[in-house]
Amino acid sequence: FPMYTVPLGTLLEMTMIEPHEALKDRDVLVEFDKNMGNAAFVSHQWVASNHPDPECMQMRVLQDALKNMIGNLKSIPVDVVSETQNPNVKPLPTLKIMSEPLFFWYDYFSCPQERLREASGHIENVPRSKLLEDAINSIPAYVDACSFFLPLYPS
């Protein structure tokens, strides 16, 4: 399944997280190819059963961190575990990250979502689509195509 992403600028402008279909309908999604630049895989925990981040709180944390990287941060420090396992590891210069266009993969807008339909006055889930299953099965390839892996979890 194609690796749908959004460019850094689009991600920074998001005030709500919309499903794949809404962004695709507005032609916001970009089918990523390594020749375009770098991709970041955003791993996150859903905070509601029907939406990953209904109040956009986690996304704002990511946006603020990215803005800080772009504006103020010279390098990303090494985490304690990595530093303990390899004392020679060096911080990652933010210039290296921002030297090429950057695209973001995030499951809710990068993978087709199950559509809800209203039937007889109540809302029911439509069975998982083949497209969603193809996208889920492609996740290892998406991770492999990414230069960066960003864990994003609620506090």
PDB file of C-alpha atoms in Angstrom:
ATOM      1  CA  PHE A   1       0.000   0.000   0.000  1.00  0.00           C
ATOM      2  CA  PRO A   2       1.386   3.478  -0.783  1.00  0.00           C
ATOM      3  CA  MET A   3       3.082   5.369   2.038  1.00  0.00           C
ATOM      4  CA  TYR A   4       0.921   8.469   2.487  1.00  0.00           C
ATOM      5  CA  THR A   5       2.511  11.319   4.443  1.00  0.00           C
ATOM      6  CA  VAL A   6       2.112  15.029   5.051  1.00  0.00           C
ATOM      7  CA  PRO A   7       4.897  17.590   4.618  1.00  0.00           C
ATOM      8  CA  LEU A   8       6.341  19.326   7.692  1.00  0.00           C
ATOM      9  CA  GLY A   9       4.580  22.625   6.889  1.00  0.00           C
ATOM     10  CA  THR A  10       1.193  20.910   6.656  1.00  0.00           C
ATOM     11  CA  LEU A  11       1.750  19.075   9.935  1.00  0.00           C
ATOM     12  CA  LEU A  12       2.707  22.305  11.707  1.00  0.00           C
ATOM     13  CA  GLU A  13      -0.503  23.993  10.529  1.00  0.00           C
ATOM     14  CA  MET A  14      -2.852  21.226  11.730  1.00  0.00           C
ATOM     15  CA  THR A  15      -5.332  22.328  14.376  1.00  0.00           C
ATOM     16  CA  MET A  16      -7.177  19.016  14.329  1.00  0.00           C
ATOM     17  CA  ILE A  17      -6.338  15.502  13.220  1.00  0.00           C
ATOM     18  CA  GLU A  18      -8.525  14.417  10.349  1.00  0.00           C
ATOM     19  CA  PRO A  19      -8.834  10.914   8.908  1.00  0.00           C
ATOM     20  CA  HIS A  20      -7.032   9.741   5.793  1.00  0.00           C
ATOM     21  CA  GLU A  21     -10.064  10.151   3.550  1.00  0.00           C
ATOM     22  CA  ALA A  22     -10.589  13.822   4.477  1.00  0.00           C
ATOM     23  CA  LEU A  23      -6.966  14.746   3.767  1.00  0.00           C
ATOM     24  CA  LYS A  24      -6.927  12.687   0.583  1.00  0.00           C
ATOM     25  CA  ASP A  25     -10.112  14.406  -0.650  1.00  0.00           C
ATOM     26  CA  ARG A  26      -8.401  17.791  -0.108  1.00  0.00           C
ATOM     27  CA  ASP A  27      -5.233  16.582  -1.877  1.00  0.00           C
ATOM     28  CA  VAL A  28      -3.131  17.169   1.251  1.00  0.00           C
ATOM     29  CA  LEU A  29      -1.521  13.729   1.414  1.00  0.00           C
ATOM     30  CA  VAL A  30       1.759  13.071  -0.367  1.00  0.00           C
ATOM     31  CA  GLU A  31       2.749   9.606  -1.543  1.00  0.00           C
ATOM     32  CA  PHE A  32       6.261   9.405  -0.099  1.00  0.00           C
ATOM     33  CA  ASP A  33       9.320   8.317  -2.024  1.00  0.00           C
ATOM     34  CA  LYS A  34      12.858   8.405  -0.544  1.00  0.00           C
ATOM     35  CA  ASN A  35      13.985  10.681  -3.401  1.00  0.00           C
ATOM     36  CA  MET A  36      11.713  13.420  -1.998  1.00  0.00           C
ATOM     37  CA  GLY A  37      13.590  13.865   1.283  1.00  0.00           C
ATOM     38  CA  ASN A  38      13.227  12.259   4.705  1.00  0.00           C
ATOM     39  CA  ALA A  39      10.247  10.736   6.434  1.00  0.00           C
ATOM     40  CA  ALA A  40       9.433  10.466  10.119  1.00  0.00           C
ATOM     41  CA  PHE A  41       7.257   7.678  11.492  1.00  0.00           C
ATOM     42  CA  VAL A  42       5.101   8.949  14.359  1.00  0.00           C
ATOM     43  CA  SER A  43       4.234   6.175  16.782  1.00  0.00           C
ATOM     44  CA  HIS A  44       1.496   7.137  19.204  1.00  0.00           C
ATOM     45  CA  GLN A  45      -1.107   5.833  21.588  1.00  0.00           C
ATOM     46  CA  TRP A  46      -4.763   6.460  20.828  1.00  0.00           C
ATOM     47  CA  VAL A  47      -6.432   8.361  23.669  1.00  0.00           C
ATOM     48  CA  ALA A  48     -10.019   7.608  22.589  1.00  0.00           C
ATOM     49  CA  SER A  49     -11.590   4.564  20.965  1.00  0.00           C
ATOM     50  CA  ASN A  50     -12.853   6.435  17.906  1.00  0.00           C
ATOM     51  CA  HIS A  51     -10.081   9.035  17.466  1.00  0.00           C
ATOM     52  CA  PRO A  52      -6.352   9.033  18.243  1.00  0.00           C
ATOM     53  CA  ASP A  53      -6.184  12.550  19.673  1.00  0.00           C
ATOM     54  CA  PRO A  54      -9.598  14.250  19.697  1.00  0.00           C
ATOM     55  CA  GLU A  55      -8.350  17.421  21.413  1.00  0.00           C
ATOM     56  CA  CYS A  56      -5.117  17.506  19.374  1.00  0.00           C
ATOM     57  CA  MET A  57      -3.089  17.561  22.605  1.00  0.00           C
ATOM     58  CA  GLN A  58      -0.440  15.033  21.538  1.00  0.00           C
ATOM     59  CA  MET A  59      -0.144  16.652  18.119  1.00  0.00           C
ATOM     60  CA  ARG A  60       0.476  20.050  19.715  1.00  0.00           C
ATOM     61  CA  VAL A  61       3.336  18.518  21.730  1.00  0.00           C
ATOM     62  CA  LEU A  62       4.848  17.206  18.486  1.00  0.00           C
ATOM     63  CA  GLN A  63       4.303  20.528  16.717  1.00  0.00           C
ATOM     64  CA  ASP A  64       5.907  22.472  19.577  1.00  0.00           C
ATOM     65  CA  ALA A  65       8.891  20.106  19.642  1.00  0.00           C
ATOM     66  CA  LEU A  66       9.358  20.475  15.882  1.00  0.00           C
ATOM     67  CA  LYS A  67       9.087  24.265  16.078  1.00  0.00           C
ATOM     68  CA  ASN A  68      11.700  24.240  18.845  1.00  0.00           C
ATOM     69  CA  MET A  69      13.980  22.074  16.703  1.00  0.00           C
ATOM     70  CA  ILE A  70      13.608  24.409  13.743  1.00  0.00           C
ATOM     71  CA  GLY A  71      14.038  27.611  15.720  1.00  0.00           C
ATOM     72  CA  ASN A  72      16.247  27.041  18.752  1.00  0.00           C
ATOM     73  CA  LEU A  73      17.685  23.576  19.071  1.00  0.00           C
ATOM     74  CA  LYS A  74      21.148  22.967  17.606  1.00  0.00           C
ATOM     75  CA  SER A  75      21.089  19.207  18.202  1.00  0.00           C
ATOM     76  CA  ILE A  76      18.930  16.467  19.653  1.00  0.00           C
ATOM     77  CA  PRO A  77      20.593  15.026  22.741  1.00  0.00           C
ATOM     78  CA  VAL A  78      21.260  11.314  23.048  1.00  0.00           C
ATOM     79  CA  ASP A  79      18.880   9.424  25.319  1.00  0.00           C
ATOM     80  CA  VAL A  80      20.298   7.867  28.483  1.00  0.00           C
ATOM     81  CA  VAL A  81      19.858   4.261  27.344  1.00  0.00           C
ATOM     82  CA  SER A  82      21.680   4.825  24.026  1.00  0.00           C
ATOM     83  CA  GLU A  83      24.426   6.784  25.730  1.00  0.00           C
ATOM     84  CA  THR A  84      24.911   4.008  28.304  1.00  0.00           C
ATOM     85  CA  GLN A  85      25.087   1.313  25.631  1.00  0.00           C
ATOM     86  CA  ASN A  86      27.360   3.326  23.339  1.00  0.00           C
ATOM     87  CA  PRO A  87      29.350   6.121  25.016  1.00  0.00           C
ATOM     88  CA  ASN A  88      30.653   7.289  21.609  1.00  0.00           C
ATOM     89  CA  VAL A  89      27.232   8.146  20.218  1.00  0.00           C
ATOM     90  CA  LYS A  90      26.864  11.842  19.397  1.00  0.00           C
ATOM     91  CA  PRO A  91      23.841  14.170  19.477  1.00  0.00           C
ATOM     92  CA  LEU A  92      21.997  14.489  16.156  1.00  0.00           C
ATOM     93  CA  PRO A  93      22.433  17.969  14.633  1.00  0.00           C
ATOM     94  CA  THR A  94      19.067  19.483  13.743  1.00  0.00           C
ATOM     95  CA  LEU A  95      20.636  20.836  10.552  1.00  0.00           C
ATOM     96  CA  LYS A  96      20.940  17.230   9.368  1.00  0.00           C
ATOM     97  CA  ILE A  97      17.246  16.662  10.009  1.00  0.00           C
ATOM     98  CA  MET A  98      16.106  19.868   8.351  1.00  0.00           C
ATOM     99  CA  SER A  99      18.546  19.785   5.401  1.00  0.00           C
ATOM    100  CA  GLU A 100      15.993  17.964   3.238  1.00  0.00           C
ATOM    101  CA  PRO A 101      12.202  18.144   2.979  1.00  0.00           C
ATOM    102  CA  LEU A 102      10.581  16.252   5.853  1.00  0.00           C
ATOM    103  CA  PHE A 103       7.363  14.222   5.644  1.00  0.00           C
ATOM    104  CA  PHE A 104       5.348  12.595   8.437  1.00  0.00           C
ATOM    105  CA  TRP A 105       3.572   9.240   8.576  1.00  0.00           C
ATOM    106  CA  TYR A 106       0.815   9.070  11.209  1.00  0.00           C
ATOM    107  CA  ASP A 107      -1.605   6.157  11.125  1.00  0.00           C
ATOM    108  CA  TYR A 108      -4.907   8.041  11.314  1.00  0.00           C
ATOM    109  CA  PHE A 109      -4.217  10.214   8.305  1.00  0.00           C
ATOM    110  CA  SER A 110      -1.766   7.931   6.497  1.00  0.00           C
ATOM    111  CA  CYS A 111      -3.959   4.795   6.450  1.00  0.00           C
ATOM    112  CA  PRO A 112      -7.549   4.466   5.244  1.00  0.00           C
ATOM    113  CA  GLN A 113      -9.879   4.439   8.235  1.00  0.00           C
ATOM    114  CA  GLU A 114     -13.001   2.444   8.813  1.00  0.00           C
ATOM    115  CA  ARG A 115     -15.909   4.567   7.761  1.00  0.00           C
ATOM    116  CA  LEU A 116     -18.892   4.947  10.049  1.00  0.00           C
ATOM    117  CA  ARG A 117     -22.329   4.840   8.502  1.00  0.00           C
ATOM    118  CA  GLU A 118     -25.695   5.738   9.871  1.00  0.00           C
ATOM    119  CA  ALA A 119     -28.296   3.029   9.529  1.00  0.00           C
ATOM    120  CA  SER A 120     -31.744   2.977  11.081  1.00  0.00           C
ATOM    121  CA  GLY A 121     -30.987   5.910  13.341  1.00  0.00           C
ATOM    122  CA  HIS A 122     -27.766   4.525  14.839  1.00  0.00           C
ATOM    123  CA  ILE A 123     -24.142   4.588  13.813  1.00  0.00           C
ATOM    124  CA  GLU A 124     -22.340   1.342  13.045  1.00  0.00           C
ATOM    125  CA  ASN A 125     -18.842   0.462  11.917  1.00  0.00           C
ATOM    126  CA  VAL A 126     -18.324  -0.669   8.369  1.00  0.00           C
ATOM    127  CA  PRO A 127     -16.150  -3.817   8.337  1.00  0.00           C
ATOM    128  CA  ARG A 128     -12.399  -3.219   8.039  1.00  0.00           C
ATOM    129  CA  SER A 129     -11.531  -2.554   4.444  1.00  0.00           C
ATOM    130  CA  LYS A 130      -8.984  -4.418   2.356  1.00  0.00           C
ATOM    131  CA  LEU A 131      -7.154  -1.094   1.894  1.00  0.00           C
ATOM    132  CA  LEU A 132      -6.761  -0.635   5.644  1.00  0.00           C
ATOM    133  CA  GLU A 133      -5.474  -4.190   6.001  1.00  0.00           C
ATOM    134  CA  ASP A 134      -2.992  -3.587   3.168  1.00  0.00           C
ATOM    135  CA  ALA A 135      -1.799  -0.403   4.885  1.00  0.00           C
ATOM    136  CA  ILE A 136      -1.453  -2.172   8.253  1.00  0.00           C
ATOM    137  CA  ASN A 137       0.519  -4.982   6.612  1.00  0.00           C
ATOM    138  CA  SER A 138       2.801  -2.346   5.055  1.00  0.00           C
ATOM    139  CA  ILE A 139       3.788  -0.747   8.376  1.00  0.00           C
ATOM    140  CA  PRO A 140       7.171  -2.541   8.547  1.00  0.00           C
ATOM    141  CA  ALA A 141       8.006  -1.143   5.088  1.00  0.00           C
ATOM    142  CA  TYR A 142       6.929   2.345   6.201  1.00  0.00           C
ATOM    143  CA  VAL A 143       9.219   2.162   9.242  1.00  0.00           C
ATOM    144  CA  ASP A 144      12.051   0.995   6.996  1.00  0.00           C
ATOM    145  CA  ALA A 145      11.494   3.924   4.621  1.00  0.00           C
ATOM    146  CA  CYS A 146      11.666   6.465   7.455  1.00  0.00           C
ATOM    147  CA  SER A 147      14.812   8.218   8.594  1.00  0.00           C
ATOM    148  CA  PHE A 148      13.287   9.116  11.961  1.00  0.00           C
ATOM    149  CA  PHE A 149      11.023   7.342  14.459  1.00  0.00           C
ATOM    150  CA  LEU A 150       9.156   9.617  16.864  1.00  0.00           C
ATOM    151  CA  PRO A 151       7.305   8.111  19.834  1.00  0.00           C
ATOM    152  CA  LEU A 152       4.424  10.360  20.886  1.00  0.00           C
ATOM    153  CA  TYR A 153       2.536   9.310  23.997  1.00  0.00           C
ATOM    154  CA  PRO A 154       0.151  11.009  26.411  1.00  0.00           C
ATOM    155  CA  SER A 155       1.598  11.961  29.764  1.00  0.00           C
TER     156      SER A 155
END
